[in-house]
Amino acid sequence: MRKPTIQDVARRAGVGVGTVSRVLNNHAAVKGATRELVLQAIADLDYTPNPHARRIAGGKSYTISVLLPVVTTEFYVRLLDGLESAFQEARYDVAIFPLLDRSRLERYLGSHTLAYQADGLVMVTYNLTQLFNERRLRNQQPTVLVDAYAEGVDCAFMDNVTGGRLAGEYAARLPGELYAIWVETELDQLFTTRVFEERRAGFRAALQGSGRTLRAEFTASFDALAARNVATALLDEAQLPCTVFASADLLAGALLDEARGRGLTPGEDVRVIGFDDQPWAAARGLTTLHQPVEQMGHEAAQLLLSRLGGYRGPARARRFEPHLIVRDTA
Amino acid sequence: MRKPTIQDVARRAGVGVGTVSRVLNNHAAVKGATRELVLQAIADLDYTPNPHARRIAGGKSYTISVLLPVVTTEFYVRLLDGLESAFQEARYDVAIFPLLDRSRLERYLGSHTLAYQADGLVMVTYNLTQLFNERRLRNQQPTVLVDAYAEGVDCAFMDNVTGGRLAGEYAARLPGELYAIWVETELDQLFTTRVFEERRAGFRAALQGSGRTLRAEFTASFDALAARNVATALLDEAQLPCTVFASADLLAGALLDEARGRGLTPGEDVRVIGFDDQPWAAARGLTTLHQPVEQMGHEAAQLLLSRLGGYRGPARARRFEPHLIVRDTA
DNA sequence: TTGTAAGCGTTATCAC
DNA sequence: GTGATAACGCTTACAA
């Protein structure tokens, strides 16, 4: 059985296709009774408009493309949740185009694939706008950047500098030596995220402001194994009691494990401040920075929706601030 | 500047739109010289066909929808990699529709969103076909199931029973007591995956076959915290030396941490067999089961592509077998 | 081998 | 208010 079309609906309701279209798009000029008639026919036939046809006819397809790095991180799940729920309210669908690696990105940019045929585009973490400029890729459609910032584009991003500063101010008031573990920035120019250097900058600025200094700094890449190794290295050399700012909960968790393995008491021998407030952080009593990620996603969606709704004003930047959650470990 | 259309290309090449379309779709009946002319015009104009228009005109949109659970697991990244690379070879785009929770799923099923307007559909992990039947959702388009199995649909799935069996056969030959940690199955009927019970079934069958029995069994949900807790509980009560089958590397990793914290030597006091072969498993010397996930994704894509290519035969099921990688921990 | 024209399912622009 | 009808960008007969 063929999918019902707008023609079928019109025929069944005994009206013209134009009227059906008006009902579909909430064009006020439809009489109440007629509207009911059409709605009934739509229900009877279980009709849904074809988004491709809508799009091609110059209307909206009610689809948003999200260019998303595929990384196994809670962060993106939460972000997606925020984006999705906001778009859903506005009856938009969200399609994700995975950015698995650089070559995939090139492909998306090189061709004007379906990702660029949606009503709007959400670009996450990676700031591709510079590429759009360089390559003269005419990205006509409304775009919003999330977890990234650029001039002239609507953005919603986390203020990681403030997050780092909050950690630094808190740590500065704690007794004992100060240590920090930073996350290594990736080499690839394009696929670089600046969040970790921002956290670092904020933390150092806070220490400086309070006249304290780090006894030593450590660096690790963002994976479980590196986290374990750096935890071991740090505790091998640390002078207790001490306070450690682990610039990601992944790092903090490994440090807690290692400390426990050595019979040390977190919050006394080793104070630990994480960053992210992962789902397990509360249960382990980790003092850490919570980021309003869902809100950021929600707001990003609103920015884009306002553009789709006709907003033509200047680019807006929405900054979100992490806040410190003090628990047992520091 | 407007996006160039097929009309523009035709005009520039001095041919009809039909000819351009033929070139675009590799319809053999185009003279070499004409083809070159068209190709040149396409290049000059930087033209790319509009997938919406293609789709609506009854052709292909060259887009595949993937219904994917959004879980922060390496497994899905690898799977996506396999799917994407295969589809890319065939010049198809992949759009992901995230299944964040049950309500999202309902929505996708209830309306005929863009997800169902692609050339083909890949459904991952969750077997939704039964829903399609129950609700009389006419899913006309070619579909393939990955990491799931159902009658009458092309499937590519991992043989977790065999994986469990391999672990069991290996463990049965090891000295000392035998323990196992299982992963709790979620309650939601729909969002249930059977992989963990399959691993369990295979393992138990192997033990039974060799006349050995488990000294005790433990259960944990699939998260870092639960993994730590169950590791503690197990080592509190375990009689050493022993062998533990942790039915997911997440569990095995936590056990290794806990063992080390207690000064135990993995591979001697506590032998550990994991399941998944996570990226860090090799570095930690974890004996575990490796799953050919990328291959599974690749094959799933091939199954779907063959349907798109006109294959009308019966449904095919492709089974993939994990294999044991023996390293230091067991 | 190639051009022309009729769809495909919508929206938007007209008249009425 | 509402019904025709012309786009939209493409594929695919059908002619030539």
PDB file of N, CA, C and O in Angstrom, chain A residues 6 12 21 72-73 86 107 115 144 178 191 236 291 319:
ATOM      1  N   ILE A   6      -0.507  14.210   0.081  1.00  0.00           N
ATOM      2  CA  ILE A   6      -1.374  15.346   0.381  1.00  0.00           C
ATOM      3  C   ILE A   6      -2.612  15.328  -0.531  1.00  0.00           C
ATOM      4  O   ILE A   6      -3.691  15.794  -0.159  1.00  0.00           O
ATOM      5  N   ARG A  12      -9.955  12.998   0.259  1.00  0.00           N
ATOM      6  CA  ARG A  12     -10.778  12.438   1.330  1.00  0.00           C
ATOM      7  C   ARG A  12     -11.542  13.524   2.102  1.00  0.00           C
ATOM      8  O   ARG A  12     -12.687  13.323   2.502  1.00  0.00           O
ATOM      9  N   SER A  21      -2.391  21.947   2.865  1.00  0.00           N
ATOM     10  CA  SER A  21      -1.083  22.515   3.141  1.00  0.00           C
ATOM     11  C   SER A  21      -1.190  23.614   4.179  1.00  0.00           C
ATOM     12  O   SER A  21      -0.361  23.709   5.092  1.00  0.00           O
ATOM     13  N   THR A  72      33.400   8.570  22.918  1.00  0.00           N
ATOM     14  CA  THR A  72      32.631   7.929  23.979  1.00  0.00           C
ATOM     15  C   THR A  72      32.741   8.749  25.252  1.00  0.00           C
ATOM     16  O   THR A  72      33.453   8.412  26.177  1.00  0.00           O
ATOM     17  N   THR A  73      32.015   9.825  25.269  1.00  0.00           N
ATOM     18  CA  THR A  73      32.042  10.710  26.414  1.00  0.00           C
ATOM     19  C   THR A  73      30.625  11.071  26.827  1.00  0.00           C
ATOM     20  O   THR A  73      29.771  11.353  25.984  1.00  0.00           O
ATOM     21  N   ALA A  86      14.987  20.170  22.946  1.00  0.00           N
ATOM     22  CA  ALA A  86      14.557  21.501  22.509  1.00  0.00           C
ATOM     23  C   ALA A  86      14.004  21.457  21.084  1.00  0.00           C
ATOM     24  O   ALA A  86      12.963  22.039  20.792  1.00  0.00           O
ATOM     25  N   ARG A 107      35.143  14.966   3.671  1.00  0.00           N
ATOM     26  CA  ARG A 107      34.108  14.530   2.749  1.00  0.00           C
ATOM     27  C   ARG A 107      32.836  15.344   2.920  1.00  0.00           C
ATOM     28  O   ARG A 107      32.206  15.757   1.961  1.00  0.00           O
ATOM     29  N   ALA A 115      23.671  16.489   4.898  1.00  0.00           N
ATOM     30  CA  ALA A 115      23.889  17.259   6.120  1.00  0.00           C
ATOM     31  C   ALA A 115      23.642  18.741   5.863  1.00  0.00           C
ATOM     32  O   ALA A 115      23.192  19.473   6.728  1.00  0.00           O
ATOM     33  N   VAL A 144      24.612  27.127  14.087  1.00  0.00           N
ATOM     34  CA  VAL A 144      24.962  27.481  15.458  1.00  0.00           C
ATOM     35  C   VAL A 144      26.121  26.597  15.905  1.00  0.00           C
ATOM     36  O   VAL A 144      26.192  25.421  15.553  1.00  0.00           O
ATOM     37  N   LEU A 178      50.258  21.725  46.268  1.00  0.00           N
ATOM     38  CA  LEU A 178      49.299  21.778  45.163  1.00  0.00           C
ATOM     39  C   LEU A 178      49.860  21.068  43.929  1.00  0.00           C
ATOM     40  O   LEU A 178      51.008  21.331  43.536  1.00  0.00           O
ATOM     41  N   PHE A 191      41.088  19.226  14.532  1.00  0.00           N
ATOM     42  CA  PHE A 191      40.319  18.471  15.508  1.00  0.00           C
ATOM     43  C   PHE A 191      40.731  18.795  16.942  1.00  0.00           C
ATOM     44  O   PHE A 191      40.603  17.975  17.832  1.00  0.00           O
ATOM     45  N   ASP A 236      53.552   8.759  43.461  1.00  0.00           N
ATOM     46  CA  ASP A 236      54.919   8.332  43.747  1.00  0.00           C
ATOM     47  C   ASP A 236      55.741   9.512  44.257  1.00  0.00           C
ATOM     48  O   ASP A 236      56.571   9.361  45.152  1.00  0.00           O
ATOM     49  N   GLN A 291      29.001  21.043  34.863  1.00  0.00           N
ATOM     50  CA  GLN A 291      28.724  21.890  33.709  1.00  0.00           C
ATOM     51  C   GLN A 291      27.269  21.740  33.285  1.00  0.00           C
ATOM     52  O   GLN A 291      26.786  20.628  33.134  1.00  0.00           O
ATOM     53  N   ARG A 319      27.154  32.188  27.023  1.00  0.00           N
ATOM     54  CA  ARG A 319      28.211  31.582  27.804  1.00  0.00           C
ATOM     55  C   ARG A 319      27.602  30.844  28.990  1.00  0.00           C
ATOM     56  O   ARG A 319      26.702  31.356  29.648  1.00  0.00           O
TER      57      ARG A 319
END
